Short mmCIF file of C-alpha atoms in Angstrom, two decimals:
data_model
loop_
_atom_site.label_atom_id
_atom_site.label_comp_id
_atom_site.label_asym_id
_atom_site.label_seq_id
_atom_site.Cartn_x
_atom_site.Cartn_y
_atom_site.Cartn_z
CA MET A 29 123.74 142.82 94.84
CA GLN A 30 120.69 144.52 93.74
CA TYR A 31 116.96 144.81 95.04
CA PHE A 32 113.69 146.49 94.04
CA PRO A 33 111.16 147.17 97.05
CA LEU A 34 107.68 146.90 95.33
CA ARG A 35 104.69 148.31 97.34
CA PHE A 36 101.26 148.10 96.49
CA ALA A 37 98.92 151.32 97.07
CA ASP A 38 95.49 149.01 96.00
CA LYS A 39 94.81 145.22 95.25
CA GLY A 40 94.90 144.86 91.55
CA ASN A 41 98.41 147.00 91.47
CA VAL A 42 100.44 145.64 88.80
CA ALA A 43 104.53 146.56 89.01
CA ARG A 44 106.63 145.62 85.69
CA ILE A 45 110.65 145.24 86.81
CA SER A 46 112.94 144.58 83.46
CA VAL A 47 116.61 143.24 84.02
CA ARG A 48 118.93 142.46 81.56
CA LYS A 49 122.32 140.44 82.16
CA GLU A 50 124.75 139.98 79.85
CA TYR A 51 127.44 137.21 79.91
CA SER A 52 130.93 137.82 77.96
CA ASP A 53 131.84 134.54 77.83
CA ALA A 54 128.72 131.99 76.95
CA LYS A 55 130.20 128.99 78.53
CA TYR A 56 129.43 130.58 81.81
CA LEU A 57 125.29 130.85 80.82
CA THR A 58 124.94 126.87 81.51
CA ARG A 59 121.45 125.94 82.15
CA LEU A 60 118.00 127.87 83.00
CA PHE A 61 115.77 126.47 84.70
CA PHE A 62 111.34 127.05 84.74
CA HIS A 63 110.49 127.09 88.19
CA ALA A 64 111.24 129.93 90.48
CA SER A 65 110.85 130.65 94.23
CA TYR A 66 107.68 132.01 93.56
CA PRO A 67 104.67 130.85 91.01
CA ILE A 68 104.81 131.36 87.40
CA GLN A 69 102.36 132.48 85.14
CA GLU A 70 104.25 131.91 81.83
CA GLN A 71 107.84 131.45 81.74
CA VAL A 72 109.47 131.73 78.55
CA PHE A 73 112.98 131.84 77.45
CA GLU A 74 113.99 132.92 73.70
CA PHE A 75 117.07 132.35 72.19
CA LYS A 76 118.29 134.21 69.08
CA VAL A 77 121.17 132.67 67.46
CA PRO A 78 123.11 134.27 64.71
CA ASP A 79 124.69 131.88 61.88
CA TRP A 80 127.78 132.28 63.23
CA LEU A 81 127.47 130.75 66.22
CA SER A 82 126.72 126.84 66.40
CA ILE A 83 124.85 126.07 69.40
CA ASP A 84 122.99 123.22 72.00
CA PHE A 85 120.29 123.21 73.92
CA LYS A 86 120.21 120.02 75.89
CA PRO A 87 116.24 119.68 77.64
CA PHE A 88 116.07 118.00 81.28
CA ASN A 89 112.94 116.33 83.17
CA PHE A 90 110.78 117.75 80.07
CA ASP A 91 108.50 114.69 80.62
CA GLY A 92 105.50 115.29 82.51
CA TYR A 93 105.54 118.87 81.34
CA LYS A 94 104.12 120.87 78.46
CA VAL A 95 107.05 122.51 77.03
CA ASP A 96 105.82 124.46 73.66
CA LYS A 97 108.95 124.72 71.55
CA LYS A 98 109.07 126.66 68.29
CA GLN A 99 111.89 127.28 65.94
CA THR A 100 112.35 129.88 62.86
CA GLN A 101 114.97 131.69 61.16
CA LYS A 102 114.94 134.60 59.67
CA GLY A 103 117.61 137.36 58.43
CA GLY A 104 120.61 135.55 59.93
CA TYR A 105 119.07 134.22 62.72
CA THR A 106 117.53 130.95 64.61
CA THR A 107 115.19 131.82 66.96
CA TYR A 108 114.05 129.15 69.96
CA VAL A 109 111.70 129.73 71.90
CA PHE A 110 110.63 127.29 75.10
CA THR A 111 107.61 127.84 76.79
CA LEU A 112 105.49 126.47 80.43
CA LYS A 113 102.99 127.90 81.39
CA ASP A 114 101.18 127.50 85.56
CA LEU A 115 103.94 126.95 87.47
CA GLN A 116 103.95 126.69 91.21
CA ALA A 117 106.39 128.13 93.54
CA ASN A 118 109.81 125.74 93.58
CA SER A 119 109.98 124.42 96.83
CA SER A 120 113.12 123.82 99.06
CA GLU A 121 113.55 120.97 101.85
CA PHE A 122 116.22 119.89 103.45
CA LYS A 123 118.41 117.10 102.04
CA GLN A 124 116.03 116.94 99.72
CA ILE A 125 117.43 115.88 96.05
CA GLY A 126 119.25 118.59 93.60
CA ARG A 127 116.36 119.76 91.41
CA ALA A 128 118.68 118.75 88.40
CA TYR A 129 117.15 115.44 88.81
CA THR A 130 113.48 116.75 89.01
CA ASP A 131 112.87 120.19 87.42
CA PRO A 132 112.46 120.80 83.74
CA HIS A 133 115.57 122.56 82.42
CA ILE A 134 117.82 123.08 79.91
CA VAL A 135 121.57 122.70 79.84
CA ILE A 136 123.04 125.15 77.14
CA GLN A 137 125.94 124.00 75.13
CA VAL A 138 127.95 126.94 73.21
CA LYS A 139 129.73 124.35 70.71
CA SER A 140 132.00 126.58 68.14
CA PHE A 141 131.93 130.64 66.99
CA GLU A 142 133.40 132.34 64.38
CA ASN A 143 135.10 135.69 64.99
CA LYS A 144 136.55 137.63 61.81
CA GLY A 145 136.23 134.21 59.57
CA GLU A 146 138.31 132.11 62.58
CA LEU A 147 136.13 128.98 64.11
CA LEU A 148 136.64 129.55 67.60
CA GLN A 149 136.64 126.32 69.21
CA GLY A 150 133.89 126.46 72.45
CA PHE A 151 132.34 122.98 74.03
CA ASP A 152 131.78 120.56 71.87
CA LYS A 153 133.43 117.37 73.31
CA THR A 154 134.49 116.47 76.95
CA SER A 155 137.85 116.77 76.35
CA ASP A 156 137.13 120.74 74.97
CA VAL A 157 135.75 120.98 78.96
CA TYR A 158 138.76 119.11 80.54
CA ASN A 159 141.84 121.37 78.12
CA TRP A 160 139.40 124.76 79.66
CA ASN A 161 139.93 123.82 83.29
CA ASN A 162 143.41 122.16 82.75
CA ARG A 163 144.37 125.71 81.83
CA LEU A 164 142.55 127.66 84.41
CA TYR A 165 144.35 124.96 86.46
CA LYS A 166 147.66 125.29 85.88
CA MET A 167 147.29 129.16 86.19
CA ALA A 168 147.53 127.81 90.13
CA ASN A 169 151.69 128.62 89.88
CA ASN A 170 151.97 126.22 92.09
CA GLU A 171 155.75 125.80 93.87
CA PRO A 172 155.54 122.39 94.95
CA GLU A 173 159.14 122.55 96.55
CA LYS A 174 157.72 124.88 99.16
CA LEU A 175 156.08 122.02 101.37
CA LYS A 176 158.94 120.03 101.63
CA ALA A 177 159.64 121.35 105.54
CA THR A 178 156.02 120.45 105.83
CA LEU A 179 155.95 117.34 104.71
CA SER A 180 158.84 116.22 106.53
CA LYS A 181 156.81 116.96 109.46
CA ILE A 182 153.95 115.39 108.24
CA THR A 183 155.69 111.80 107.85
CA ALA A 184 158.67 111.95 110.64
CA GLY A 185 159.12 108.56 111.78
CA ILE A 186 156.84 106.57 108.89
CA THR A 187 157.92 104.08 107.07
CA ASN A 188 154.41 102.11 105.83
CA ASP A 189 153.48 103.90 102.45
CA GLN A 190 149.71 103.64 103.69
CA ASP A 191 150.22 105.37 106.77
CA LYS A 192 152.25 108.00 104.74
CA ILE A 193 149.44 108.54 102.88
CA LYS A 194 146.88 108.73 105.31
CA ALA A 195 149.23 111.01 107.34
CA ILE A 196 149.36 113.46 104.76
CA TYR A 197 145.39 113.15 103.68
CA TYR A 198 144.65 113.61 107.74
CA TRP A 199 147.11 116.22 108.02
CA VAL A 200 145.22 118.48 105.22
CA GLN A 201 141.75 117.60 106.80
CA ASP A 202 142.37 118.79 109.65
CA LYS A 203 144.76 121.83 109.32
CA ILE A 204 143.90 123.12 106.38
CA ARG A 205 139.85 125.25 106.96
CA TYR A 206 137.43 124.69 104.77
CA ILE A 207 135.72 128.49 102.97
CA ALA A 208 134.44 128.63 100.07
CA TYR A 209 135.26 132.18 98.43
CA GLU A 210 134.86 132.45 94.54
CA ASP A 211 134.96 135.46 92.73
CA GLY A 212 135.54 135.63 89.36
CA TYR A 213 138.15 133.21 87.71
CA SER A 214 138.70 132.30 90.87
CA GLY A 215 135.86 129.66 90.82
CA TYR A 216 137.62 127.73 88.75
CA ILE A 217 141.51 128.84 89.54
CA PRO A 218 142.56 126.92 92.69
CA ALA A 219 144.69 129.19 94.79
CA SER A 220 148.63 127.64 94.91
CA VAL A 221 149.66 125.42 97.18
CA GLN A 222 151.84 127.18 98.70
CA ASP A 223 148.79 130.17 99.55
CA VAL A 224 146.59 127.30 101.09
CA LEU A 225 149.29 126.03 103.03
CA THR A 226 150.80 129.28 104.59
CA ASN A 227 147.02 130.46 104.65
CA LYS A 228 145.76 127.92 106.75
CA TYR A 229 142.47 127.88 104.55
CA GLY A 230 141.11 127.04 100.83
CA ASP A 231 138.28 126.15 98.93
CA CYS A 232 138.00 122.47 97.53
CA LYS A 233 139.86 123.51 94.26
CA GLY A 234 142.34 124.66 96.71
CA MET A 235 142.26 121.87 99.47
CA ALA A 236 142.60 119.50 96.65
CA ASN A 237 145.14 120.81 94.97
CA LEU A 238 147.38 121.05 98.70
CA LEU A 239 146.54 117.53 98.95
CA THR A 240 147.68 116.51 95.60
CA GLU A 241 150.73 118.15 95.28
CA LEU A 242 151.73 117.11 99.28
CA LEU A 243 151.20 113.01 97.66
CA LYS A 244 153.24 113.43 94.67
CA LEU A 245 155.89 115.43 96.30
CA ALA A 246 156.10 112.49 98.52
CA GLY A 247 156.87 109.93 95.58
CA TYR A 248 152.71 108.74 94.83
CA ASP A 249 150.34 108.65 91.68
CA ALA A 250 148.08 111.59 92.20
CA HIS A 251 145.71 114.24 90.56
CA PHE A 252 144.42 117.19 90.49
CA THR A 253 139.67 116.06 89.64
CA TRP A 254 136.62 117.40 88.96
CA ILE A 255 133.74 115.74 89.71
CA GLY A 256 130.00 116.79 90.16
CA THR A 257 128.22 116.16 93.83
CA ARG A 258 125.24 114.37 93.99
CA GLN A 259 123.22 117.09 93.43
CA LEU A 260 123.97 117.16 89.44
CA PRO A 261 122.78 114.64 87.74
CA TYR A 262 125.00 115.11 84.55
CA PRO A 263 127.44 112.48 83.26
CA GLN A 264 131.49 113.71 82.31
CA SER A 265 129.76 113.31 78.87
CA ILE A 266 127.99 116.69 78.71
CA PRO A 267 129.99 119.26 77.16
CA ALA A 268 129.56 121.98 79.72
CA LEU A 269 131.04 123.60 83.11
CA CYS A 270 127.41 122.56 85.09
CA ALA A 271 128.99 118.99 85.22
CA ASN A 272 131.50 120.36 87.65
CA ASN A 273 130.79 121.88 90.95
CA HIS A 274 133.76 120.38 93.30
CA ALA A 275 136.89 119.23 93.09
CA ILE A 276 139.25 116.44 94.97
CA THR A 277 142.24 114.19 94.70
CA THR A 278 142.45 111.02 92.48
CA LEU A 279 145.34 108.73 94.20
CA TYR A 280 146.38 105.64 92.61
CA TYR A 281 147.96 103.07 94.67
CA LYS A 282 148.19 99.21 94.31
CA GLY A 283 146.37 99.06 91.33
CA LYS A 284 143.39 100.70 93.40
CA GLU A 285 141.38 103.73 93.21
CA TYR A 286 141.24 106.29 95.59
CA PHE A 287 139.05 109.56 95.77
CA LEU A 288 140.39 111.69 98.66
CA ASP A 289 137.75 114.38 99.45
CA ALA A 290 140.00 116.50 101.69
CA THR A 291 137.06 119.30 102.71
CA GLU A 292 134.80 116.11 104.48
CA LYS A 293 136.69 116.44 107.93
CA TYR A 294 136.29 112.88 109.29
CA VAL A 295 135.98 110.69 106.31
CA PRO A 296 138.68 108.00 106.47
CA PHE A 297 141.42 106.85 103.79
CA GLY A 298 139.64 104.22 102.04
CA GLU A 299 136.15 105.22 101.81
CA ASN A 300 134.59 107.70 99.42
CA ALA A 301 132.39 111.16 100.93
CA TYR A 302 128.92 110.22 100.53
CA ARG A 303 128.19 113.36 98.45
CA ILE A 304 130.50 111.86 95.58
CA GLN A 305 130.04 108.84 95.71
CA GLY A 306 128.25 107.09 92.19
CA LYS A 307 129.72 110.24 90.55
CA GLU A 308 131.82 110.34 87.68
CA ALA A 309 135.47 112.17 87.77
CA MET A 310 137.40 113.91 85.39
CA VAL A 311 141.17 113.06 86.60
CA ALA A 312 143.89 115.31 85.28
CA ASN A 313 146.32 113.35 83.56
CA GLY A 314 148.70 116.03 82.00
CA ASP A 315 147.48 116.73 78.58
CA LYS A 316 145.34 114.06 78.51
CA PHE A 317 143.02 112.69 81.22
CA ASP A 318 140.47 109.99 82.66
CA ILE A 319 137.06 109.16 83.38
CA LYS A 320 136.43 107.39 86.63
CA LYS A 321 133.80 106.37 88.49
CA CYS A 322 133.65 107.10 92.41
CA HIS A 323 131.25 103.90 94.02
CA SER A 324 129.67 103.48 96.89
CA PRO A 325 130.59 101.28 99.88
CA ARG A 326 128.50 98.43 98.33
CA ALA A 327 130.71 98.88 95.03
CA MET A 328 133.65 99.13 96.88
CA ASN A 329 132.81 96.25 99.42
CA ILE A 330 133.05 97.85 102.77
CA LYS A 331 131.68 96.70 105.81
CA TYR A 332 130.23 98.73 108.33
CA LEU A 333 130.63 98.11 111.96
CA PRO A 334 126.56 98.37 113.83
CA LYS A 335 125.85 101.60 115.54
CA PRO A 336 126.47 101.55 118.93
CA ILE A 337 123.21 101.52 121.16
CA LEU A 338 123.47 104.69 123.57
CA ARG A 339 121.98 103.85 126.68
#
């Protein structure tokens, strides 16, 4: 963390702070918002793109804002400039909709680039995002055989398949504590199932990883899944890392899809957690993937009992 204490002796004094942030891998520069937590007289985003880099800038929520866009080309570079003036401070309210639905911003998509005559693939298609996610998922180095003793205890005396699934799902919900600690690549590489089991905690990726492997070990068709919560408006068709910020388990059982979020402590089997309802999910399936829609209760035809009156 860096911070800059500013002290002004007299009214009208001016101070300037310049911050330089470098990304060694362009895929992590996913999006830029024009608004900030303070008023802005003029916000300028300038991109100087060399000819060997193929890039796309996807605008979101530009309607209603006077965003000035300019593009010039000179000396092997194309310069893109986006300017927006007189911005009010971005306010934050409890339970408000994600700012990506309302605030103007740019999603940056690095498609490919050349290095020493070799064309290197970036995120040009959804499959590129999946291949990258799946490669890092495999780096968890799971050892499912270390789960056998625990699985036997969870399912002991249970003969019905659905009851076994529920027992496994609820065990992960109840016994594994959700702790989101992301340091570097661990923001994308799940903790191994053996580590999550031993530590009894994990983030969404670690908990989804453990739940998926327990269900697979019990003989069920379970798949690790990436998904964006309701805070994000992006479909899976956008080839950028900002399309997903969460991980769950997708279970195919008796012709139906079940989206199991182990981080939700009180969501029963058969219901989808509120924050993923209506969202598209990227379901791992070996070298391929499926895009599935996590339906809302209305679409799932789930009936809720009326809330009891407290007396």
